[in-house]
Short mmCIF file of C-alpha atoms in Angstrom, two decimals:
data_model
loop_
_atom_site.label_atom_id
_atom_site.label_comp_id
_atom_site.label_asym_id
_atom_site.label_seq_id
_atom_site.Cartn_x
_atom_site.Cartn_y
_atom_site.Cartn_z
CA MET A 1 -0.02 -0.03 -0.02
CA ARG A 2 2.85 2.27 0.82
CA HIS A 3 4.26 1.44 -2.59
CA LEU A 4 1.11 2.28 -4.48
CA LEU A 5 0.19 5.42 -2.48
CA PRO A 6 3.43 7.17 -1.42
CA ARG A 7 1.39 10.15 -0.15
CA PRO A 8 -2.17 9.32 0.81
CA ALA A 9 -3.07 12.79 2.01
CA LEU A 10 -1.85 14.35 -1.29
CA SER A 11 -3.71 11.66 -3.33
CA ALA A 12 -6.84 12.45 -1.49
CA LEU A 13 -6.43 16.13 -1.94
CA ILE A 14 -5.86 15.83 -5.66
CA PHE A 15 -8.98 13.60 -6.05
CA LEU A 16 -11.18 16.06 -4.06
CA LEU A 17 -9.90 19.14 -5.97
CA TRP A 18 -10.37 17.34 -9.28
CA ALA A 19 -13.93 16.52 -8.31
CA ALA A 20 -14.49 20.13 -7.28
CA LEU A 21 -12.88 21.55 -10.44
CA THR A 22 -14.90 19.45 -12.88
CA ASN A 23 -18.05 20.32 -10.82
CA ALA A 24 -19.82 17.10 -11.91
CA ALA A 25 -19.66 13.71 -10.20
CA THR A 26 -19.99 11.56 -13.26
CA PRO A 27 -18.21 8.20 -13.26
CA GLY A 28 -15.88 9.32 -16.06
CA THR A 29 -14.54 12.36 -14.32
CA LEU A 30 -14.33 10.51 -10.95
CA LEU A 31 -12.23 7.70 -12.69
CA LEU A 32 -10.00 10.31 -14.37
CA GLY A 33 -9.58 12.03 -10.93
CA ALA A 34 -8.60 8.68 -9.35
CA LEU A 35 -6.03 8.06 -12.02
CA LEU A 36 -4.57 11.62 -11.48
CA ALA A 37 -4.49 11.03 -7.81
CA LEU A 38 -2.50 7.83 -8.35
CA ALA A 39 -0.13 9.21 -10.92
CA LEU A 40 0.71 12.79 -9.73
CA PRO A 41 2.32 11.83 -6.38
CA PHE A 42 4.65 9.45 -8.35
CA VAL A 43 5.63 12.00 -10.95
CA THR A 44 6.25 14.79 -8.46
CA ARG A 45 7.92 12.66 -5.74
CA PRO A 46 11.35 14.15 -6.23
CA PHE A 47 10.05 17.66 -5.37
CA TRP A 48 8.57 16.75 -2.02
CA SER A 49 10.49 17.19 1.16
CA ASP A 50 9.45 14.86 4.01
CA ALA A 51 6.57 16.32 5.85
CA PRO A 52 6.39 15.49 9.37
CA ARG A 53 3.85 13.03 10.70
CA LEU A 54 0.36 14.39 11.69
CA ALA A 55 0.32 13.65 15.38
CA ARG A 56 -2.89 15.47 16.60
CA PRO A 57 -5.30 16.07 13.74
CA ALA A 58 -7.94 17.25 16.16
CA ILE A 59 -5.93 20.35 17.03
CA LEU A 60 -5.51 21.07 13.38
CA LEU A 61 -9.17 21.66 13.03
CA THR A 62 -9.35 24.18 15.94
CA LEU A 63 -6.27 25.92 14.57
CA ALA A 64 -7.85 26.21 11.15
CA LEU A 65 -10.93 27.67 12.64
CA ARG A 66 -8.84 30.15 14.75
CA VAL A 67 -6.83 31.17 11.64
CA SER A 68 -10.07 31.75 9.62
CA ILE A 69 -11.44 34.01 12.29
CA ASP A 70 -8.10 35.83 12.73
CA ILE A 71 -7.92 36.45 8.99
CA VAL A 72 -11.21 38.28 9.07
CA LEU A 73 -10.22 40.30 12.20
CA ALA A 74 -6.77 41.08 10.80
CA ASN A 75 -8.36 42.49 7.71
CA LEU A 76 -10.61 44.79 9.69
CA SER A 77 -7.56 46.14 11.67
CA VAL A 78 -5.51 46.60 8.52
CA ALA A 79 -8.54 48.31 6.76
CA ARG A 80 -8.78 50.74 9.74
CA ARG A 81 -5.08 51.50 9.65
CA VAL A 82 -5.12 52.03 5.84
CA ILE A 83 -7.96 54.59 6.05
CA GLY A 84 -6.62 56.26 9.19
CA PRO A 85 -3.60 58.64 9.42
CA VAL A 86 -0.69 56.90 7.63
CA LYS A 87 2.02 59.02 9.21
CA ARG A 88 1.22 57.69 12.70
CA LEU A 89 1.95 54.09 11.81
CA GLN A 90 4.95 52.44 13.39
CA PRO A 91 6.16 49.82 10.89
CA ALA A 92 8.87 47.62 12.01
CA PHE A 93 11.08 44.53 11.10
CA ILE A 94 10.82 42.00 13.88
CA GLU A 95 12.82 38.84 14.46
CA VAL A 96 10.74 35.96 15.96
CA PRO A 97 12.94 33.16 17.37
CA LEU A 98 11.46 29.79 16.57
CA ASP A 99 11.20 26.74 18.74
CA LEU A 100 10.21 24.43 15.83
CA ARG A 101 12.92 22.77 13.72
CA ASP A 102 11.24 21.55 10.63
CA PRO A 103 11.19 23.43 7.19
CA PHE A 104 7.72 22.33 6.31
CA VAL A 105 6.16 23.47 9.56
CA ALA A 106 8.10 26.70 9.45
CA THR A 107 6.61 27.32 5.95
CA VAL A 108 3.20 26.72 7.29
CA LEU A 109 3.77 29.08 10.26
CA SER A 110 5.03 31.79 7.96
CA SER A 111 2.03 31.47 5.63
CA ILE A 112 -0.26 31.89 8.61
CA VAL A 113 1.72 34.88 9.80
CA SER A 114 1.43 36.41 6.27
CA LEU A 115 -2.30 36.00 6.29
CA THR A 116 -3.06 37.13 9.80
CA PRO A 117 -2.49 39.93 12.17
CA GLY A 118 -0.95 42.93 10.44
CA THR A 119 2.24 41.12 9.62
CA VAL A 120 3.94 39.67 6.69
CA SER A 121 6.71 37.09 6.88
CA ILE A 122 9.85 37.90 4.92
CA ASP A 123 12.49 35.23 5.54
CA VAL A 124 12.97 31.98 7.49
CA ASP A 125 16.51 31.66 8.56
CA GLN A 126 17.13 27.90 8.76
CA GLU A 127 20.50 28.21 10.36
CA ARG A 128 19.48 30.34 13.41
CA TRP A 129 15.83 29.38 13.21
CA VAL A 130 14.56 32.85 13.17
CA LEU A 131 11.43 34.09 11.38
CA LEU A 132 11.82 37.57 10.03
CA ILE A 133 8.54 39.48 9.88
CA HIS A 134 7.44 42.92 8.98
CA ALA A 135 4.59 44.47 10.95
CA LEU A 136 2.43 47.30 9.71
CA ASP A 137 1.86 48.85 13.06
CA ALA A 138 3.84 47.43 16.03
CA PRO A 139 4.34 49.75 19.03
CA ASP A 140 5.10 46.74 21.13
CA SER A 141 7.09 44.10 19.32
CA ASP A 142 7.60 41.75 22.36
CA ALA A 143 3.85 41.33 22.75
CA LEU A 144 3.54 40.60 19.09
CA ILE A 145 6.27 37.95 19.29
CA GLU A 146 4.74 36.38 22.31
CA LYS A 147 1.29 36.37 20.46
CA ILE A 148 2.65 34.55 17.39
CA LYS A 149 4.43 32.09 19.44
CA GLN A 150 1.49 31.26 21.69
CA ARG A 151 -1.34 31.47 19.11
CA TYR A 152 0.21 29.68 16.21
CA GLU A 153 3.50 28.17 16.95
CA ALA A 154 2.53 26.16 20.04
CA PRO A 155 -0.42 24.45 18.33
CA LEU A 156 1.59 23.71 15.15
CA LYS A 157 4.34 22.09 17.33
CA GLU A 158 1.66 19.90 18.98
CA ILE A 159 -0.01 18.96 15.64
CA PHE A 160 3.15 17.78 13.95
CA ALA A 161 4.98 16.66 17.04
CA CYS A 162 8.24 18.37 16.27
CA MET B 1 -31.07 43.74 -5.01
CA LEU B 2 -28.50 41.31 -6.56
CA MET B 3 -28.15 43.56 -9.69
CA LEU B 4 -27.49 46.61 -7.51
CA ALA B 5 -24.92 44.64 -5.48
CA ILE B 6 -23.15 43.61 -8.68
CA GLU B 7 -23.06 47.17 -10.03
CA THR B 8 -21.61 48.39 -6.75
CA GLY B 9 -18.99 45.61 -6.94
CA PHE B 10 -18.10 46.73 -10.49
CA VAL B 11 -17.58 50.30 -9.34
CA PHE B 12 -15.42 49.30 -6.30
CA ILE B 13 -13.28 46.85 -8.36
CA GLY B 14 -12.90 49.43 -11.15
CA LEU B 15 -11.66 52.01 -8.61
CA ALA B 16 -9.33 49.52 -7.07
CA MET B 17 -7.96 48.65 -10.50
CA ALA B 18 -7.40 52.30 -11.27
CA LEU B 19 -5.46 52.69 -8.01
CA ASN B 20 -3.31 49.69 -8.83
CA LEU B 21 -2.66 51.00 -12.35
CA TRP B 22 -1.49 54.37 -10.68
CA ARG B 23 0.94 52.42 -8.50
CA LEU B 24 2.05 50.32 -11.50
CA LEU B 25 2.86 53.43 -13.55
CA ARG B 26 4.41 55.37 -10.71
CA GLY B 27 6.68 52.77 -9.19
CA PRO B 28 9.01 53.91 -7.70
CA ASP B 29 10.91 50.57 -7.49
CA ALA B 30 10.49 47.38 -9.64
CA THR B 31 9.13 45.48 -6.65
CA ASP B 32 6.29 48.05 -6.32
CA ARG B 33 5.38 47.48 -9.83
CA VAL B 34 5.30 43.63 -9.48
CA LEU B 35 3.08 43.99 -6.41
CA ALA B 36 0.74 46.34 -8.34
CA LEU B 37 0.56 43.88 -11.27
CA ASP B 38 -0.18 40.95 -8.91
CA THR B 39 -2.89 42.96 -7.27
CA LEU B 40 -4.26 43.93 -10.60
CA ASN B 41 -4.51 40.29 -11.64
CA ILE B 42 -6.29 39.33 -8.40
CA ASN B 43 -8.80 42.15 -9.00
CA ALA B 44 -9.31 40.95 -12.62
CA ILE B 45 -10.30 37.59 -11.14
CA ALA B 46 -12.83 39.29 -8.98
CA LEU B 47 -14.19 41.19 -12.04
CA LEU B 48 -14.51 37.86 -13.97
CA VAL B 49 -16.33 36.20 -11.14
CA LEU B 50 -18.84 39.19 -11.01
CA PHE B 51 -19.35 38.95 -14.77
CA GLY B 52 -20.06 35.29 -14.25
CA ILE B 53 -22.76 35.97 -11.72
CA ARG B 54 -24.31 38.66 -13.86
CA ALA B 55 -24.36 36.46 -16.94
CA GLY B 56 -25.50 33.47 -14.92
CA SER B 57 -22.84 31.41 -16.83
CA SER B 58 -19.92 29.53 -15.37
CA ALA B 59 -17.89 29.87 -18.51
CA TYR B 60 -16.27 33.05 -17.10
CA PHE B 61 -15.06 30.84 -14.20
CA GLU B 62 -12.57 28.81 -16.21
CA ALA B 63 -10.88 32.04 -17.28
CA ALA B 64 -10.74 33.23 -13.70
CA LEU B 65 -9.09 29.99 -12.74
CA ILE B 66 -6.52 30.28 -15.53
CA LEU B 67 -5.82 33.86 -14.61
CA ALA B 68 -5.27 32.86 -11.04
CA ALA B 69 -2.73 30.29 -11.96
CA MET B 70 -0.99 32.45 -14.61
CA SER B 71 -0.75 35.42 -12.28
CA PHE B 72 0.88 33.38 -9.57
CA VAL B 73 3.47 31.91 -11.95
CA GLY B 74 4.08 35.39 -13.45
CA THR B 75 4.60 36.93 -9.93
CA VAL B 76 7.04 34.12 -9.03
CA VAL B 77 9.00 34.50 -12.34
CA LEU B 78 9.20 38.28 -11.95
CA CYS B 79 10.41 37.98 -8.32
CA LYS B 80 12.99 35.43 -9.27
CA TYR B 81 14.31 37.74 -12.02
CA LEU B 82 14.55 40.55 -9.50
CA LEU B 83 16.39 38.26 -7.03
CA ARG B 84 18.76 36.52 -9.40
CA GLY B 85 18.79 38.54 -12.58
CA ASP B 86 18.08 35.22 -14.20
CA ILE B 87 15.01 32.98 -14.47
CA ILE B 88 16.28 29.49 -15.35
CA GLU B 89 19.42 28.55 -13.39
CA MET C 1 -34.08 32.19 -4.96
CA SER C 2 -35.20 33.18 -1.48
CA THR C 3 -34.71 36.71 -0.17
CA LEU C 4 -32.27 35.48 2.51
CA THR C 5 -29.86 33.86 0.04
CA GLU C 6 -30.13 36.82 -2.33
CA PHE C 7 -29.31 39.15 0.63
CA SER C 8 -26.34 37.09 1.80
CA ILE C 9 -25.04 36.88 -1.83
CA SER C 10 -25.33 40.60 -2.29
CA ALA C 11 -23.76 41.35 1.13
CA LEU C 12 -20.83 39.09 0.31
CA ILE C 13 -20.27 40.79 -3.06
CA VAL C 14 -20.34 44.28 -1.64
CA LEU C 15 -18.21 43.54 1.35
CA GLY C 16 -15.77 41.53 -0.80
CA ALA C 17 -15.52 44.41 -3.41
CA ALA C 18 -15.06 47.03 -0.51
CA PHE C 19 -12.21 44.90 0.87
CA ALA C 20 -10.52 44.67 -2.47
CA LEU C 21 -10.86 48.53 -2.89
CA LEU C 22 -9.33 48.96 0.58
CA GLY C 23 -6.42 46.77 -0.33
CA SER C 24 -5.67 48.96 -3.41
CA VAL C 25 -6.17 52.15 -1.36
CA GLY C 26 -3.46 50.72 0.93
CA LEU C 27 -1.30 49.99 -2.07
CA ALA C 28 -1.59 53.45 -3.41
CA ARG C 29 -1.45 55.37 -0.19
CA LEU C 30 1.12 53.74 2.13
CA PRO C 31 4.62 55.21 2.21
CA ASP C 32 7.06 52.38 1.42
CA PHE C 33 7.16 49.03 -0.12
CA PHE C 34 7.01 46.91 2.94
CA THR C 35 3.89 48.69 4.29
CA ARG C 36 2.30 48.62 1.00
CA LEU C 37 2.65 44.84 0.92
CA HIS C 38 0.07 44.48 3.73
CA GLY C 39 -2.99 45.84 1.82
CA PRO C 40 -2.85 43.48 -1.24
CA THR C 41 -1.85 40.34 0.64
CA LYS C 42 -4.65 40.44 3.09
CA ALA C 43 -7.54 42.61 2.09
CA THR C 44 -7.55 41.83 -1.55
CA THR C 45 -7.26 38.11 -0.80
CA LEU C 46 -10.21 38.20 1.58
CA GLY C 47 -12.24 40.41 -0.69
CA VAL C 48 -11.86 38.18 -3.67
CA GLY C 49 -12.38 35.27 -1.41
CA ALA C 50 -15.75 36.63 -0.31
CA MET C 51 -16.81 37.30 -3.87
CA VAL C 52 -15.85 33.81 -5.03
CA LEU C 53 -17.87 32.45 -2.13
CA ALA C 54 -20.85 34.54 -3.25
CA SER C 55 -20.51 33.02 -6.71
CA ALA C 56 -20.43 29.44 -5.09
CA ILE C 57 -23.68 30.18 -3.23
CA TYR C 58 -25.29 31.76 -6.39
CA PHE C 59 -24.62 28.88 -8.78
CA THR C 60 -25.50 26.32 -6.07
CA THR C 61 -28.90 27.84 -5.74
CA LEU C 62 -29.20 28.29 -9.57
CA GLN C 63 -28.41 24.83 -10.71
CA ALA C 64 -29.21 21.37 -9.40
CA GLY C 65 -26.35 20.19 -7.16
CA VAL C 66 -23.57 21.98 -5.42
CA SER C 67 -21.22 24.34 -7.22
CA LEU C 68 -17.79 23.55 -5.75
CA HIS C 69 -15.19 24.67 -8.24
CA GLU C 70 -15.21 28.23 -6.83
CA ILE C 71 -13.85 26.80 -3.59
CA ALA C 72 -10.87 25.53 -5.58
CA VAL C 73 -10.06 29.05 -6.72
CA MET C 74 -10.47 30.45 -3.13
CA LEU C 75 -8.19 27.70 -1.75
CA PHE C 76 -5.65 28.47 -4.49
CA LEU C 77 -5.74 32.26 -3.75
CA PHE C 78 -5.18 31.65 0.02
CA ILE C 79 -2.27 29.33 -0.61
CA THR C 80 -0.55 31.49 -3.22
CA ALA C 81 -1.00 34.91 -1.52
CA PRO C 82 1.50 34.25 1.31
CA VAL C 83 3.96 32.68 -1.04
CA SER C 84 3.98 35.54 -3.51
CA ALA C 85 4.13 38.04 -0.69
CA HIS C 86 7.17 36.22 0.72
CA LEU C 87 8.88 36.23 -2.66
CA MET C 88 8.22 39.96 -3.26
CA SER C 89 9.50 40.91 0.10
CA LYS C 90 12.54 38.76 -0.42
CA ALA C 91 13.18 40.55 -3.71
CA ALA C 92 12.69 43.92 -2.17
CA LEU C 93 15.12 43.16 0.64
CA HIS C 94 17.63 41.87 -1.92
CA ARG C 95 17.31 45.11 -4.03
CA ARG C 96 17.48 47.27 -1.00
CA SER C 97 20.65 45.62 0.26
CA ALA C 98 22.17 45.44 -3.26
CA LYS C 99 21.61 49.10 -4.13
CA PRO C 100 24.37 50.89 -2.20
CA GLN C 101 27.05 48.79 -3.81
CA GLN C 102 25.74 48.89 -7.30
CA GLY C 103 24.56 52.46 -7.41
CA GLN C 104 21.35 53.65 -8.99
CA GLN C 105 19.79 51.04 -11.26
#
C-alpha cells in the first residue's frame, strides 16, 4: 500500500480538488480524478520534502478555525489603519525566534503569519531558526512575538510533534 | 437587489484597478510594480467572477481559474528575476 | 431564490469588493514597499475570497447540485497569496541591500 500510494493525503487532496474543479460527479470524471491522484504523487515525488507526521489532527481543526477568524479580524484592523492617518503608523522589522525545527512546519507558520495579524513574513533563517517578519503597526514588538508564538507556533508544534 | 450589489461591486473593483494602475505606472521601484501587477491580476479575477454571476454562466469561471494560476506563476517569475537577474538557473 | 440567500450573496459581493478596494487604497497610499505589501496580501485576498464564495452560493441555488469549483479558486488564492508576498518581500530586501554597492539601477 505504501508503494502504491506514497502520499495518501496528497492523493486524497488531488482527487477532491479534481472533483471540485470538474463540478460534476459523473463516473468518467471521478475515474480520471482517481487516475490523476495515483499518478501525480509518483511523478512529483522528487520535489517533495518529507513532511512530518500528523500527530494530533484534532488540534489542526481548531487551529484552522482560529486562523479563519483571525484572517477576518486582521483584515478589519488593516483596513482601519489604511484609512486612518498613515504618518502615525509604526512599521517595524521583527525577528521571531522559533522553537520548531522543521522546514515544512516553518513554511506553514510563515504562511499563517502572512495571512493574519498585520504582519508579513519575509524570511525564514534555517541556520538560526529565526522568522523575520514585517509588521504594519507594532508599538510593542515583544507582545507581538509572544502572541505569534502562543497562538500559532505552539499548536503547530503539537499537531506535527516536532 | 442582486443587480445593484453587482453594479456596486463593479464600481469598487474598477476604482481598485485604477489605483493599482496608478501604482504600477508610478513605481518607484520594480518590486512596487510587481506588487501592483499581482494585485491587478487578483482584481481581474474578482471582475471575472462578477461577470459570471451577472451573466449566470460559469464559463467566465474557467478564465478566472487560468488567470489565478498564470498570475501566480508570473509573479514568481518576476520575483526570481529581481532576485537573481536570471529565471532559469 | 429566497430573499435571504439573495441578501447574503449581495452582502458578500459588496463587502468583498469593498475589501478589495481597501487593499488597493493601501497599495496606493502607504509610504514604502513593505507597508504597501500588507494591503494586497490580506484585504484583496479576503475580498476576492468573499466574492468567489458569493458566486459559489449563487450557482448552487441556480443549478441542481452543489457548485464547488469556486472553492478550488479560493483555496488556490489563499495558498498562493503568502507565497507571492514572501517572494516579493525577499526581492525587495535583496534590491535594498544590493543598491548601495551597485549604485542607482
